[in-house]
Short mmCIF file of C-alpha atoms in Angstrom, two decimals:
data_model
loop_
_atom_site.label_atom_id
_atom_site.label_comp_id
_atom_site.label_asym_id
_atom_site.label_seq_id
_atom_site.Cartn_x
_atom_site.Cartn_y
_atom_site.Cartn_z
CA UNK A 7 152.28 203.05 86.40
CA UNK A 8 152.63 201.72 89.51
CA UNK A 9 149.25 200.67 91.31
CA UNK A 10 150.08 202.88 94.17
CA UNK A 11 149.92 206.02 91.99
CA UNK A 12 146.60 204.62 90.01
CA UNK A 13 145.56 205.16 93.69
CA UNK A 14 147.02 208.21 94.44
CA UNK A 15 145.21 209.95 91.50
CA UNK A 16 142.20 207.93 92.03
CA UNK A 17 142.13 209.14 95.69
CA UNK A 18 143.02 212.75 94.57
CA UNK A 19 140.06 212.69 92.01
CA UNK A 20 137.83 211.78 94.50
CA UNK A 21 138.10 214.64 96.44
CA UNK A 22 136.44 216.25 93.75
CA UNK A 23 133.26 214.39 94.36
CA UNK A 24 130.21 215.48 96.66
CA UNK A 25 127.12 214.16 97.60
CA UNK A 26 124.01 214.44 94.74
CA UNK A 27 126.85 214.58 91.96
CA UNK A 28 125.63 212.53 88.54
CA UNK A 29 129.40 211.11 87.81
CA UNK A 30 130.77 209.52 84.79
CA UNK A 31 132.51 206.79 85.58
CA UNK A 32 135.64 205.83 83.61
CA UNK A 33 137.11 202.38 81.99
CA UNK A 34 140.25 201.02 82.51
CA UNK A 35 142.61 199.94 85.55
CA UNK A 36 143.03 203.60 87.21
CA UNK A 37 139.53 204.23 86.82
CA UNK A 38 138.92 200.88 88.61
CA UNK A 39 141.20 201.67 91.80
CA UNK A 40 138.76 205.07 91.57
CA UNK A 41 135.28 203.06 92.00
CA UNK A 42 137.16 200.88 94.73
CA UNK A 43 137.73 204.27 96.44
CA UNK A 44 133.97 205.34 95.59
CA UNK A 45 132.44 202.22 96.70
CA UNK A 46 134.48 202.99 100.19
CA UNK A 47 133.14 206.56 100.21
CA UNK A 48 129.58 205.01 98.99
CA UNK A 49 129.26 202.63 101.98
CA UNK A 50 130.17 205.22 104.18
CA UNK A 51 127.20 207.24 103.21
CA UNK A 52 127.74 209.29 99.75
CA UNK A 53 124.96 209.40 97.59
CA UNK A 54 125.76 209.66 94.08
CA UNK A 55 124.83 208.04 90.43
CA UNK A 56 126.82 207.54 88.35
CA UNK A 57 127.29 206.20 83.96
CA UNK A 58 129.85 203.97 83.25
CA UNK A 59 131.95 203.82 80.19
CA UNK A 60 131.80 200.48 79.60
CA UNK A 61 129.99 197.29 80.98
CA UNK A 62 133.44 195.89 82.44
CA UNK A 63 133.57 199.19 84.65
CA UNK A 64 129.43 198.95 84.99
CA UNK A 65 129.98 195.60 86.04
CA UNK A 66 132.26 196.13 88.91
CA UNK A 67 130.61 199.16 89.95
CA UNK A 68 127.35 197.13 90.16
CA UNK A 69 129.56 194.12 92.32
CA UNK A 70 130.95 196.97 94.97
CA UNK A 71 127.97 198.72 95.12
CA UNK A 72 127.90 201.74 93.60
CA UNK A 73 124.94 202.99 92.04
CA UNK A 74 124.87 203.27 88.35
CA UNK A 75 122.36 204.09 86.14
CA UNK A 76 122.05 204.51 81.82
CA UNK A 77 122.74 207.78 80.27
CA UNK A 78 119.29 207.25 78.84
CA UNK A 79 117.75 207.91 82.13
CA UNK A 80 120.67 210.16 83.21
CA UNK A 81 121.45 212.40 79.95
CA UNK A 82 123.57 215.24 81.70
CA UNK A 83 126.35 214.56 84.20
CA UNK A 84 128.32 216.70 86.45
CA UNK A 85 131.40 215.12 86.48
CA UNK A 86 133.19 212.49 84.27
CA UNK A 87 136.37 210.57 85.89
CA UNK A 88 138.70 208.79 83.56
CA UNK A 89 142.12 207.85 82.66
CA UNK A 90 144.21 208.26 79.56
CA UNK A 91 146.93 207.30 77.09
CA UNK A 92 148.22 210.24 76.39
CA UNK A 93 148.33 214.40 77.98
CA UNK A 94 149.33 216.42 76.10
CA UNK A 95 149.58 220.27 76.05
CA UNK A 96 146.59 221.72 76.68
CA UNK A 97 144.89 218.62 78.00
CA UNK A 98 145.02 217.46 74.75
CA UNK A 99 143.86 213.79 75.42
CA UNK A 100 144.93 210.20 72.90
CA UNK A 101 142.39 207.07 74.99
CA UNK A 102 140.77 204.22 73.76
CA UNK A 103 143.79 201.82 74.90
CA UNK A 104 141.07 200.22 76.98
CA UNK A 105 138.73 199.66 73.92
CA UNK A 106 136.11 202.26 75.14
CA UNK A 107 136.57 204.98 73.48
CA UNK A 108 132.72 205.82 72.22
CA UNK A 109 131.20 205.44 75.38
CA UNK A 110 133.65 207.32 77.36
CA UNK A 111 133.86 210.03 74.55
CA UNK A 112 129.65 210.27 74.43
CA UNK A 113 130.29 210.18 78.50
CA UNK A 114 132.67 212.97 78.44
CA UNK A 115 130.33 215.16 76.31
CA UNK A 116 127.70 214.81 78.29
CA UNK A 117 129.58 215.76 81.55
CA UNK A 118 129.77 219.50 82.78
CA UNK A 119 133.44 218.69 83.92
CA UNK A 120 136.26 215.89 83.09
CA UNK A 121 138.70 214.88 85.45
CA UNK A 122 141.52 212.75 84.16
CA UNK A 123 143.61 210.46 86.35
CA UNK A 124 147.18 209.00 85.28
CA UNK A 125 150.67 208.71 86.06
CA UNK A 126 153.19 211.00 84.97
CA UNK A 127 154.46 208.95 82.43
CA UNK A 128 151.28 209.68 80.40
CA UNK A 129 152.49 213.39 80.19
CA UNK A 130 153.84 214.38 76.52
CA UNK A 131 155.02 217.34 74.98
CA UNK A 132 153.47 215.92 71.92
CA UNK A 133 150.62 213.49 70.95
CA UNK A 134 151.21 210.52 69.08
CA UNK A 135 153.22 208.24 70.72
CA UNK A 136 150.58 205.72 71.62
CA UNK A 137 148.69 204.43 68.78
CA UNK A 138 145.90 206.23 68.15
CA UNK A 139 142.46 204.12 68.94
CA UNK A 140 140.10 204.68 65.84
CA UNK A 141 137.03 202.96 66.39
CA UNK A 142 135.35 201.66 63.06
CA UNK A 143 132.26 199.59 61.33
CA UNK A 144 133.02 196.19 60.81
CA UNK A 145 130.99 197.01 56.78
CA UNK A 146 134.13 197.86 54.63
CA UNK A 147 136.64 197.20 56.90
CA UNK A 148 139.47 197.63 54.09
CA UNK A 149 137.96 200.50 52.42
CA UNK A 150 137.87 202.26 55.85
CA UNK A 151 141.54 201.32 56.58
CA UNK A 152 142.01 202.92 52.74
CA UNK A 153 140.93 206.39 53.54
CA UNK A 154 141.99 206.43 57.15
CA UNK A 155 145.82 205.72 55.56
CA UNK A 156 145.26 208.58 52.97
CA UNK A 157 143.73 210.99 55.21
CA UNK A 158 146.55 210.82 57.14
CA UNK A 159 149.07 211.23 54.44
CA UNK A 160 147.51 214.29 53.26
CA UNK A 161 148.26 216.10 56.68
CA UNK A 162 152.25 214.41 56.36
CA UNK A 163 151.53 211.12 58.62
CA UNK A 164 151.84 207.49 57.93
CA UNK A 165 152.34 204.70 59.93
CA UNK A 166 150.79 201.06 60.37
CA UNK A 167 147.20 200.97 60.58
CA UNK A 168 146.70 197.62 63.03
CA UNK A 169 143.01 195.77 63.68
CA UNK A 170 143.17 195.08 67.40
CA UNK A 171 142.95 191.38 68.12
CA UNK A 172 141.90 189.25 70.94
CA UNK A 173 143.54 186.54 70.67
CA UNK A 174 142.83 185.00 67.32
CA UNK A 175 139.73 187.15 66.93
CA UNK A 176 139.15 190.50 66.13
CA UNK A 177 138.47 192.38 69.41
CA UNK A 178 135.13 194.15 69.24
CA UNK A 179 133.85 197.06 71.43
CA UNK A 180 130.98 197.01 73.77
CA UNK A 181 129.19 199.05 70.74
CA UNK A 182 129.59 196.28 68.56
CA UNK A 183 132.79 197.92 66.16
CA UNK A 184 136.08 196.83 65.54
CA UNK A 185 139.49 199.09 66.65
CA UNK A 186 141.93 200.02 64.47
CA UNK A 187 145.53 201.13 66.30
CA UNK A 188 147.07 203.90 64.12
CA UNK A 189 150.85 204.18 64.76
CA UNK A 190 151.03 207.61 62.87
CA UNK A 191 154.29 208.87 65.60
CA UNK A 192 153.73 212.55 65.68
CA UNK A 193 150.65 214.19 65.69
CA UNK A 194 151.33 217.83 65.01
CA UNK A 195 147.84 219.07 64.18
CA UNK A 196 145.67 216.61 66.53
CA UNK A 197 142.30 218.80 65.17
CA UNK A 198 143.28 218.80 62.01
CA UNK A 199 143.41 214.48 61.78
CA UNK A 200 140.21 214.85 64.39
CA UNK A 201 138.52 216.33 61.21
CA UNK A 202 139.47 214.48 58.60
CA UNK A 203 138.83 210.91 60.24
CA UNK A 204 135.32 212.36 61.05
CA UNK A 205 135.03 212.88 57.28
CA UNK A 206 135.41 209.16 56.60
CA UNK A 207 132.13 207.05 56.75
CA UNK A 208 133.34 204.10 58.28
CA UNK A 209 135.29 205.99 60.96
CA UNK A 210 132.71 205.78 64.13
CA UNK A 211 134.79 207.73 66.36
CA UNK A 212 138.72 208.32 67.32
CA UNK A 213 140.39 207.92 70.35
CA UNK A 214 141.77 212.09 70.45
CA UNK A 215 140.11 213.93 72.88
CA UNK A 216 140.29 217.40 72.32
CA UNK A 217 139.27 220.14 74.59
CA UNK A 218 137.18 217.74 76.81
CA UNK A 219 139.29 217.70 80.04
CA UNK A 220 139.37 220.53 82.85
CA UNK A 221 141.80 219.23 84.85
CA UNK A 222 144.50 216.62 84.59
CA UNK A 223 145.97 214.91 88.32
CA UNK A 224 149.08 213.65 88.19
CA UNK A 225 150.78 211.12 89.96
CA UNK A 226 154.44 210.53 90.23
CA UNK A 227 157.23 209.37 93.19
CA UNK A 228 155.71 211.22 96.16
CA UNK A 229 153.66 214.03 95.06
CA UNK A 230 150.20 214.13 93.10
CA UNK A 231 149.56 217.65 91.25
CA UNK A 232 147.00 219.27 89.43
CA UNK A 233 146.99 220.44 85.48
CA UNK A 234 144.07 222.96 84.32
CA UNK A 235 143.11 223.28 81.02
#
């Protein structure tokens, strides 16, 4: 994705937003061409506050100026803005590429609305592409990895199960947990694996978001469009 459409979307997205709006605010680099845009709109005179998803996206919302807030003090949000790995039908969303999956996921459900902003090469007749993002306790690490492998091969899938690394170190979230990228290919039943990762203890939350986002805008070579729900 070109950073021109990042800011296409981002720009399109913020159309959406209007003075006195609680916003969650998104992790990744589209959602950071969107709080460059807010910051803009913020200066100019727009008053909102806004959560962010993670303390990289906190961070630079707190260096441009843009006023952010816990989701302690703010529980319930209007609007959440954020970008994504994967559309699918029905706004079927795979994120977490970013490593923020929990926060933007405990965002997102606290938000009245979710906008997503991407390119259109994030559009997919069919989840599963992208590994999936399965955030998970460091405690039992291999025993986790276990039942997330067999879960999936009772609904058909396989695939390697990968600990995200940084470097020679195991990246760990903002939260504290460790990633694990799940190249399972296909996802035919997306609520179905939703379930039955759930069901595993040392699962602390997957990157599928289903039934979360309202509306979808696309970018692509000279035209931005809207996707509803």
């Amino acid at each position: 994705m070109s950073r021109e459409h990042k800011i296409a979307a981002a720009r399109a997205a913020l159309e959406h937003v209007s003075g006195g709006m609680r916003l969650g605010i998104g992790t990744g680099s589209t959602a950071e061409e969107f709080i460059r845009l807010l910051a803009q709109r913020v200066a100019d005179g727009l008053s909102i506050i806004g959560v962010a998803t993670s303390e990289r996206s906190d961070a630079l919302c707190r260096e441009l100026g843009v006023p952010v807030t816990s989701l302690d003090e703010q529980p319930e949000l209007d609007l959440a803005i954020d970008g994504a790995d994967e559309i699918g039908p029905g706004l079927a969303l795979v994120k977490g590429g970013g490593g923020a999956l929990l926060r933007e996921k405990i965002v997102a459900a606290a938000s009245t609305r979710m906008i997503v902003i991407a390119d259109e090469t994030k559009l997919v007749s069919e989840l599963g592409a992208f590994p999936l993002p399965i955030e998970v306790n460091e405690f039992g690490l291999a025993a986790t990895r276990n039942a997330i492998a067999k879960a999936a091969a009772r609904l058909g899938m396989a695939g390697e199960l990968k600990l995200r690394m940084r470097g020679q170190t195991p990246f760990v979230t903002d939260g504290g947990h460790l990633v694990i990228d799940a190249s399972f290919g296909r996802i035919r039943d997306a609520e179905a694996l939703s379930l039955a990762l759930l069901q595993i203890p040392g699962v602390v939350e997957h990157g599928l978001f289903l039934g979360m986002a309202d509306l979808a805008i696309i970018a692509g070579s000279g035209s931005v469009r809207e996707i509803s729900g």
